[in-house]
Amino acid sequence: MGGEPRYRYEELAGFITDLVDGGTLPPGSRVPSVREISRQRQASISTVLQAYRLLEDRGILEARPKSGFYVARGAPVSLRTPAMTRPPARPTRVTISGLVVNLLEYAADPDLVPLGCAIPSPDLLAAGRLDRFLARAARVSGTENNVYTHPRGDARLRGEIARRALRWGQALAPDDIAITCGCTEALTLALKTVARPGDTIAIESPTYFGLLQVIEAHGLKALELPTDADTGVDPAALDQALRTKSVAACLFASSFNNPLGCTMPEDRKRTVLALLARHRVPLIEDDIYGDIYFGAERPRPFMALDPDADIIYCSSFSKTVAPGYRIGWIATRRHMARVLDNKFAFTLCGPALPQVALADFLSSGGYDSHLRRIRRTFQDNIDRMMRAIDKAFPAGTRMSRPAGGFVLWLVLPRGARTRDLFVRALDEGICFAPGDAFSAGSRYANCLRVSCGHPWDARMAHGISTLGALAGTAAR
Ligand SMILES: Cc1ncc(COP(=O)(O)O)c(C=O)c1O
């Protein structure tokens, strides 16, 4: 915030800012009244007001008429957003596996500050309620469910998923849905259904490394497309790629791409669908972060915009309620027969009991209020993380501004190598995800992804300030 305070009102502003940054005053909370602070800190009313106005100008507080001052939502940060990415326009064989294999192991290490994997803190999940449903399902119908099921999965769970999808205009029958082992198996089945080894899949760049691993495992090539940190894939670049290359399918996030956090506005989604229809290229969409939106409404997936388009939809409950249950789903009308053949061939069917428990959990009510709570927590975590990064990271760093999900993408000044930084950060007990894991061609060597899936506390704050200092050294 720029040097030592010179005036009393600046000192007061610093005092309030520390309370906000330290988490005592979370985003959206009411700050003590001008009178209260005036009494507590022995400052005049006009000095406190001047401090509050300064904080309002800085975007830290907002005044609400007849109600007082509140901590603003959305972090006022000075770091610029990442520029549109410019990957080379040629399909690449993917060799990512060695780069990411340790990340899950580090994520399970309680001694590391958990900025690495995009896994929500277990404290945020509705674990207790879900455990009770699982115990009850085992007691009441354990024997009955100790069987092979249809590869489609539990009918009640598929019904619950279809009912929820209808809310954002995605009209699905339960039989358009098959339950999978997480979103990962949904993506695997989708790619197996529309592509053969050697084919090219067009993807966002950067993109989730697990997706790159699936592409690699299928012997496919990845064509990385220029992607904007706010609005997603550049339709002009997609158009050019579809005109000049043989693309078997596109695989895009429905919203809040991991790691950039970008979401295509609806009109752009429609443009993309029109392009794909013209070139007869199917779309696989990954909507795993769709329920974690910070705006007024859930962004609609591509499938909701055109039910007749050639789309395979993939999602899971891993980011909102149960990463350990490994329950996801795939939705498609056109390709369901092949999806089920492949599901049968790969895993036969999923475990029945967790599906029964999750169906009970969803039908019992309370999932929406759980989602509201975690959305608020993730947004608060992101706000605090952004503010801390803004303070701690070297000048010239760029940072994404996601409107959902719980990861941040940082671009360090050119020359900084986040693989080396990763090793140094681990020595300091901090984990993050290095940028080269998010590209088929090992691009983004000066970038990193930070997860905000764990509640903000002193350990996280210390982790970010240490990481920022290390990044400063790496950037010099
Ligand atoms: C974009 C994206 N898709 C899919 C997955 C994998 O999901 P699941 O754990 O349900 O297999 C992840 C997990 O991080 C993800 O970020």
XYZ file of C-alpha atoms and ligand atoms in Angstrom:
492
model
C 0.000 0.000 0.000
C 2.982 2.268 -0.499
C 5.324 3.139 2.390
C 4.832 4.247 6.001
C 1.637 6.108 6.923
C 2.254 9.845 7.356
C -1.073 11.014 8.695
C -3.382 9.738 11.394
C -6.084 8.815 8.850
C -3.518 6.795 6.861
C -2.519 4.960 10.006
C -6.179 4.135 10.678
C -6.623 3.006 7.065
C -3.598 0.707 7.515
C -5.127 -0.674 10.729
C -8.412 -1.548 8.969
C -6.557 -2.955 5.935
C -4.612 -5.305 8.240
C -7.898 -6.523 9.740
C -9.231 -7.196 6.227
C -6.048 -8.916 5.024
C -5.745 -10.977 8.198
C -9.288 -12.276 7.788
C -10.762 -10.618 10.914
C -13.019 -8.623 8.623
C -14.048 -10.937 5.751
C -15.401 -9.661 2.416
C -19.010 -8.535 2.731
C -18.788 -7.993 6.503
C -19.745 -4.702 8.164
C -16.766 -2.781 9.517
C -17.041 -1.115 12.942
C -18.960 2.165 12.748
C -17.117 5.451 12.421
C -18.171 6.284 15.980
C -16.918 2.979 17.378
C -13.504 3.311 15.726
C -13.310 6.939 16.782
C -13.865 5.902 20.414
C -11.620 2.824 20.309
C -8.697 4.434 18.501
C -9.100 7.889 20.032
C -9.355 9.642 16.707
C -11.782 12.338 15.647
C -14.889 11.402 13.677
C -13.611 13.332 10.681
C -10.259 11.464 10.752
C -12.009 8.088 10.792
C -14.313 9.192 8.001
C -11.308 10.314 5.986
C -9.697 6.877 6.531
C -12.889 5.097 5.439
C -13.195 7.289 2.345
C -9.580 6.492 1.461
C -10.330 2.760 1.806
C -13.429 3.238 -0.328
C -11.294 4.878 -3.030
C -8.886 1.951 -2.845
C -11.793 -0.456 -3.322
C -11.262 -2.103 0.071
C -14.501 -0.799 1.633
C -17.835 0.146 0.152
C -20.341 2.559 1.665
C -23.954 1.410 1.778
C -26.492 4.204 2.219
C -28.025 4.279 5.703
C -26.136 1.143 6.674
C -22.464 1.998 7.046
C -19.228 0.687 5.574
C -18.652 -2.897 4.439
C -15.612 -4.819 3.239
C -15.881 -4.865 -0.546
C -16.292 -8.142 -2.405
C -13.845 -8.576 -5.257
C -10.262 -7.766 -4.491
C -8.903 -4.361 -5.523
C -5.588 -5.437 -6.950
C -3.062 -3.685 -9.126
C -1.579 -6.686 -10.977
C -2.624 -6.801 -14.623
C -4.541 -9.727 -16.081
C -2.717 -12.247 -18.312
C -2.589 -11.428 -22.020
C -4.280 -13.695 -24.589
C -2.110 -16.808 -24.940
C -0.474 -17.474 -28.326
C 0.437 -21.160 -28.633
C 1.840 -22.296 -32.001
C -0.920 -23.402 -34.364
C 0.197 -26.998 -34.813
C -0.932 -30.273 -33.244
C 1.510 -31.657 -30.670
C 2.026 -35.126 -29.236
C 1.442 -34.889 -25.491
C 4.095 -36.046 -23.021
C 2.893 -34.649 -19.743
C 2.680 -37.658 -17.394
C 6.100 -37.366 -15.759
C 5.514 -33.701 -14.967
C 2.348 -34.108 -12.924
C 2.559 -37.493 -11.275
C 3.821 -36.087 -7.936
C 1.259 -33.364 -7.584
C -1.442 -35.567 -6.028
C 1.107 -36.996 -3.615
C 2.119 -33.497 -2.497
C -1.569 -32.575 -2.174
C -1.990 -35.305 0.439
C 1.002 -34.080 2.494
C -0.376 -32.167 5.508
C 3.016 -30.537 6.105
C 2.794 -28.528 2.879
C 0.849 -25.284 2.483
C -1.906 -26.551 0.141
C -1.660 -24.267 -2.888
C -1.019 -27.134 -5.315
C -3.928 -29.338 -6.326
C -7.410 -27.994 -7.069
C -8.969 -30.031 -4.291
C -11.436 -28.415 -1.888
C -10.540 -28.612 1.785
C -12.385 -31.559 3.400
C -13.700 -29.057 6.005
C -15.741 -27.329 3.288
C -17.485 -30.464 2.060
C -20.722 -31.787 3.501
C -18.805 -34.806 4.753
C -20.803 -35.497 7.924
C -24.175 -35.617 6.176
C -22.832 -37.674 3.312
C -21.234 -40.147 5.751
C -24.602 -40.633 7.426
C -26.291 -41.317 4.081
C -23.573 -43.812 3.167
C -23.845 -45.587 6.526
C -27.620 -45.738 6.182
C -27.403 -47.043 2.596
C -24.987 -49.764 3.751
C -27.298 -50.699 6.640
C -30.556 -50.640 4.724
C -29.545 -51.868 1.274
C -25.909 -52.968 1.458
C -26.533 -56.537 0.334
C -28.963 -55.513 -2.358
C -26.370 -53.103 -3.759
C -23.437 -55.496 -3.631
C -24.050 -56.379 -7.275
C -23.052 -55.379 -10.791
C -25.342 -52.586 -11.937
C -26.221 -51.433 -15.435
C -23.232 -49.505 -16.913
C -25.474 -46.396 -16.904
C -25.425 -46.309 -13.096
C -28.039 -45.637 -10.425
C -31.365 -44.519 -11.922
C -32.315 -42.272 -8.975
C -28.980 -40.467 -9.102
C -29.352 -39.924 -12.849
C -32.853 -38.574 -12.197
C -31.508 -36.115 -9.602
C -28.790 -34.948 -12.027
C -31.342 -34.505 -14.847
C -33.672 -32.503 -12.559
C -30.885 -30.140 -11.527
C -29.712 -29.644 -15.133
C -33.201 -28.543 -16.121
C -32.791 -25.448 -13.935
C -30.216 -23.983 -16.326
C -32.074 -25.105 -19.404
C -30.227 -28.337 -20.084
C -33.056 -30.719 -20.973
C -31.821 -34.248 -20.270
C -33.672 -37.504 -19.695
C -32.135 -39.751 -17.027
C -31.204 -42.172 -19.833
C -29.145 -39.460 -21.558
C -26.826 -39.701 -18.547
C -24.311 -42.357 -17.506
C -22.569 -42.299 -14.131
C -18.773 -42.383 -14.364
C -15.763 -42.646 -12.094
C -15.321 -38.881 -11.705
C -15.149 -36.365 -14.516
C -11.911 -38.070 -15.561
C -13.690 -41.208 -16.739
C -16.361 -39.078 -18.421
C -13.620 -37.300 -20.419
C -11.959 -40.639 -21.202
C -15.208 -42.120 -22.507
C -15.988 -38.986 -24.502
C -12.598 -38.983 -26.230
C -12.725 -42.724 -26.867
C -16.138 -42.230 -28.461
C -15.233 -39.489 -30.948
C -11.494 -39.912 -31.642
C -8.975 -42.548 -32.695
C -5.247 -42.692 -31.884
C -3.342 -40.080 -33.885
C -6.351 -37.723 -34.148
C -6.119 -34.084 -33.110
C -8.159 -32.576 -30.270
C -8.423 -28.771 -30.071
C -8.146 -27.477 -26.510
C -7.870 -24.269 -24.507
C -4.326 -23.172 -23.691
C -3.461 -23.391 -20.835
C -5.650 -26.301 -19.800
C -6.047 -28.771 -16.933
C -3.150 -31.229 -16.896
C -5.391 -34.231 -16.198
C -7.062 -33.570 -19.502
C -3.684 -33.559 -21.215
C -2.924 -36.882 -19.565
C -6.149 -38.370 -20.910
C -5.253 -37.086 -24.393
C -1.782 -38.611 -24.032
C -3.146 -41.955 -22.817
C -5.398 -42.170 -25.898
C -2.455 -41.512 -28.242
C -4.083 -38.278 -29.453
C -2.507 -34.983 -30.420
C -3.413 -31.664 -28.825
C -3.934 -28.469 -30.771
C -3.674 -25.636 -28.254
C -5.770 -22.589 -29.114
C -5.207 -18.940 -28.162
C -7.229 -18.329 -25.016
C -8.201 -15.118 -23.254
C -8.098 -15.073 -19.447
C -11.642 -13.647 -19.332
C -13.494 -14.858 -22.390
C -11.849 -18.150 -23.280
C -10.903 -19.508 -26.701
C -10.510 -16.991 -29.502
C -13.254 -17.869 -32.064
C -11.186 -16.439 -34.953
C -8.303 -18.782 -34.093
C -10.732 -21.680 -33.776
C -12.222 -20.840 -37.165
C -8.747 -20.764 -38.710
C -7.834 -24.108 -37.102
C -11.036 -25.781 -38.312
C -10.450 -24.490 -41.840
C -6.846 -25.623 -42.085
C -6.533 -28.747 -39.931
C -8.298 -32.009 -39.412
C -9.735 -31.731 -35.887
C -11.550 -34.781 -34.462
C -13.138 -32.865 -31.553
C -12.858 -29.763 -29.420
C -12.596 -30.110 -25.657
C -13.431 -26.913 -23.754
C -14.511 -25.981 -20.245
C -18.175 -24.964 -20.036
C -17.112 -22.283 -17.562
C -14.212 -21.333 -15.250
C -11.469 -23.125 -17.152
C -8.791 -24.627 -14.955
C -6.296 -22.871 -14.629
C -7.268 -19.503 -16.215
C -10.770 -19.245 -14.743
C -12.114 -17.908 -18.043
C -15.722 -18.362 -19.178
C -16.967 -17.728 -22.706
C -19.832 -15.261 -22.775
C -23.021 -16.836 -24.150
C -22.873 -15.089 -27.517
C -19.350 -16.416 -27.995
C -20.476 -19.911 -27.042
C -23.145 -19.658 -29.745
C -20.515 -18.509 -32.276
C -18.346 -21.495 -31.369
C -21.301 -23.883 -31.708
C -22.097 -22.465 -35.152
C -18.467 -22.934 -36.237
C -18.397 -26.513 -34.985
C -21.692 -27.312 -36.693
C -20.371 -25.881 -39.973
C -17.264 -28.087 -39.798
C -19.133 -31.076 -38.286
C -16.780 -31.267 -35.322
C -18.154 -32.553 -31.992
C -17.633 -30.658 -28.746
C -16.724 -32.293 -25.455
C -17.483 -29.880 -22.623
C -16.159 -30.123 -19.068
C -18.519 -28.391 -16.619
C -16.912 -29.517 -13.378
C -16.686 -25.951 -11.967
C -20.106 -24.774 -13.230
C -21.774 -24.756 -9.796
C -19.006 -22.635 -8.271
C -19.981 -19.257 -9.757
C -19.648 -15.918 -7.960
C -22.082 -13.948 -10.120
C -25.869 -13.835 -9.888
C -26.461 -16.834 -12.151
C -24.863 -20.113 -13.054
C -23.261 -19.855 -16.519
C -25.127 -22.087 -18.947
C -23.170 -24.924 -20.525
C -22.953 -25.191 -24.318
C -25.428 -28.068 -24.264
C -28.125 -25.855 -22.745
C -27.748 -23.374 -25.619
C -28.378 -25.912 -28.366
C -29.815 -29.315 -27.411
C -29.377 -30.581 -30.990
C -25.674 -29.754 -31.237
C -23.127 -32.582 -31.311
C -21.979 -32.264 -27.708
C -20.782 -34.670 -25.041
C -21.133 -33.147 -21.592
C -18.872 -34.191 -18.672
C -18.987 -33.248 -15.007
C -18.691 -34.608 -11.467
C -19.321 -33.960 -7.791
C -15.584 -33.815 -7.045
C -15.292 -30.033 -6.615
C -18.425 -29.491 -4.576
C -19.127 -32.421 -2.318
C -17.252 -35.696 -2.679
C -13.911 -35.992 -4.524
C -13.366 -39.340 -2.784
C -16.643 -40.880 -3.963
C -15.354 -40.626 -7.539
C -18.799 -39.931 -8.958
C -19.136 -38.035 -12.207
C -21.384 -38.250 -15.220
C -21.426 -38.050 -18.974
C -24.469 -36.791 -20.900
C -25.121 -37.304 -24.577
C -28.062 -38.406 -26.640
C -26.308 -39.011 -29.921
C -23.361 -41.076 -28.643
C -24.815 -42.915 -25.629
C -24.722 -46.400 -27.169
C -20.963 -46.171 -27.851
C -20.303 -44.534 -24.492
C -22.016 -47.451 -22.734
C -20.088 -50.025 -24.785
C -16.859 -48.334 -23.764
C -17.957 -47.980 -20.141
C -18.728 -51.682 -20.076
C -15.350 -52.505 -21.603
C -13.320 -50.237 -19.252
C -14.999 -50.681 -15.858
C -18.216 -52.655 -16.414
C -20.031 -50.386 -13.976
C -19.320 -48.078 -11.032
C -19.651 -48.997 -7.325
C -23.358 -48.892 -6.416
C -23.426 -47.889 -2.748
C -21.820 -44.412 -3.039
C -24.274 -43.656 -5.873
C -27.225 -44.618 -3.672
C -25.859 -42.447 -0.831
C -25.346 -39.464 -3.135
C -28.837 -39.850 -4.628
C -30.271 -39.855 -1.061
C -28.165 -36.816 -0.186
C -29.353 -34.852 -3.239
C -33.003 -35.782 -2.831
C -33.033 -34.939 0.881
C -32.531 -31.201 0.189
C -29.753 -29.011 1.510
C -27.382 -29.371 -1.461
C -28.244 -25.872 -2.664
C -27.560 -24.265 0.681
C -24.297 -26.242 0.832
C -23.388 -24.892 -2.624
C -24.212 -21.331 -1.539
C -21.931 -21.718 1.459
C -18.960 -23.106 -0.469
C -19.377 -20.511 -3.241
C -19.081 -17.779 -0.611
C -16.048 -19.438 0.974
C -14.246 -19.947 -2.343
C -14.924 -16.347 -3.324
C -13.598 -15.097 0.015
C -10.531 -17.323 -0.321
C -9.865 -15.986 -3.818
C -10.327 -12.369 -2.721
C -7.883 -12.748 0.123
C -5.406 -14.691 -1.948
C -5.502 -12.035 -4.691
C -4.857 -9.258 -2.217
C -1.977 -11.172 -0.627
C -0.451 -12.011 -4.037
C -0.790 -8.386 -5.092
C 1.351 -7.400 -2.116
C 3.871 -10.231 -2.167
C 4.690 -10.961 -5.819
C 7.220 -9.079 -7.942
C 6.240 -6.133 -10.137
C 5.261 -7.285 -13.607
C 3.414 -10.401 -12.339
C 0.021 -10.885 -13.967
C -2.933 -12.536 -12.275
C -6.264 -13.933 -13.486
C -9.602 -12.628 -12.142
C -11.826 -15.721 -12.076
C -15.569 -15.267 -11.646
C -15.874 -18.819 -10.322
C -13.941 -21.948 -9.400
C -11.080 -21.746 -6.938
C -7.771 -21.393 -8.758
C -5.647 -18.409 -9.756
C -3.225 -18.274 -12.693
C -0.095 -16.174 -12.292
C 2.295 -15.123 -15.038
C 5.687 -14.121 -13.618
C 8.042 -11.777 -15.452
C 9.757 -13.493 -18.381
C 12.849 -15.435 -17.339
C 11.442 -16.716 -14.052
C 11.224 -20.528 -14.156
C 8.466 -21.934 -12.017
C 9.885 -25.508 -12.128
C 12.930 -24.237 -10.194
C 10.664 -22.138 -8.006
C 8.605 -25.282 -7.300
C 11.669 -27.082 -5.876
C 12.582 -24.092 -3.715
C 8.986 -23.674 -2.522
C 8.791 -27.360 -1.507
C 11.920 -26.811 0.621
C 9.965 -24.041 2.373
C 6.950 -26.344 2.853
C 4.796 -24.814 0.098
C 3.192 -26.586 -2.846
C 1.774 -25.027 -6.044
C 1.308 -26.252 -9.618
C 4.048 -25.199 -12.094
C 2.829 -23.680 -15.379
C 4.464 -26.170 -17.775
C 2.021 -28.863 -16.572
C -0.830 -27.002 -18.281
C 0.440 -27.219 -21.845
C 1.089 -30.055 -24.275
C 4.245 -28.304 -25.464
C 5.745 -27.397 -22.044
C 4.824 -23.742 -22.509
C 4.085 -21.444 -19.551
C 7.458 -22.070 -17.897
C 7.133 -18.680 -16.152
C 3.564 -19.334 -14.925
C 1.986 -21.061 -11.964
C -1.414 -22.033 -10.656
C -2.377 -21.399 -7.065
C -5.301 -23.263 -5.518
C -7.657 -21.370 -3.196
C -9.596 -24.448 -2.093
C -8.556 -24.147 1.555
C -9.816 -21.508 3.974
C -7.590 -18.495 4.450
C -5.542 -18.537 7.636
C -2.167 -17.381 8.977
C -0.400 -20.398 7.424
C -1.790 -19.622 3.960
C -0.890 -15.936 4.391
C 2.667 -16.867 5.358
C 2.848 -19.344 2.450
C 1.887 -16.681 -0.084
C 4.255 -14.058 1.279
C 7.139 -16.595 1.246
C 6.230 -17.747 -2.267
C 6.039 -14.120 -3.430
C 9.532 -13.443 -2.038
C 10.898 -16.578 -3.766
C 9.208 -15.525 -7.010
C 10.864 -12.105 -6.640
C 14.270 -13.778 -6.466
C 13.387 -16.071 -9.414
C 12.346 -13.073 -11.496
C 15.612 -11.191 -10.971
C -11.159 -29.130 -15.283
C -11.156 -30.432 -14.573
N -11.742 -31.494 -15.143
C -11.744 -32.701 -14.549
C -11.134 -32.895 -13.339
C -11.118 -34.266 -12.714
O -12.308 -34.474 -12.053
P -12.641 -35.788 -11.211
O -11.888 -35.679 -9.926
O -14.114 -35.734 -11.001
O -12.218 -36.961 -12.012
C -10.515 -31.820 -12.686
C -9.851 -31.999 -11.384
O -9.053 -31.182 -10.959
C -10.541 -30.555 -13.326
O -9.964 -29.490 -12.762
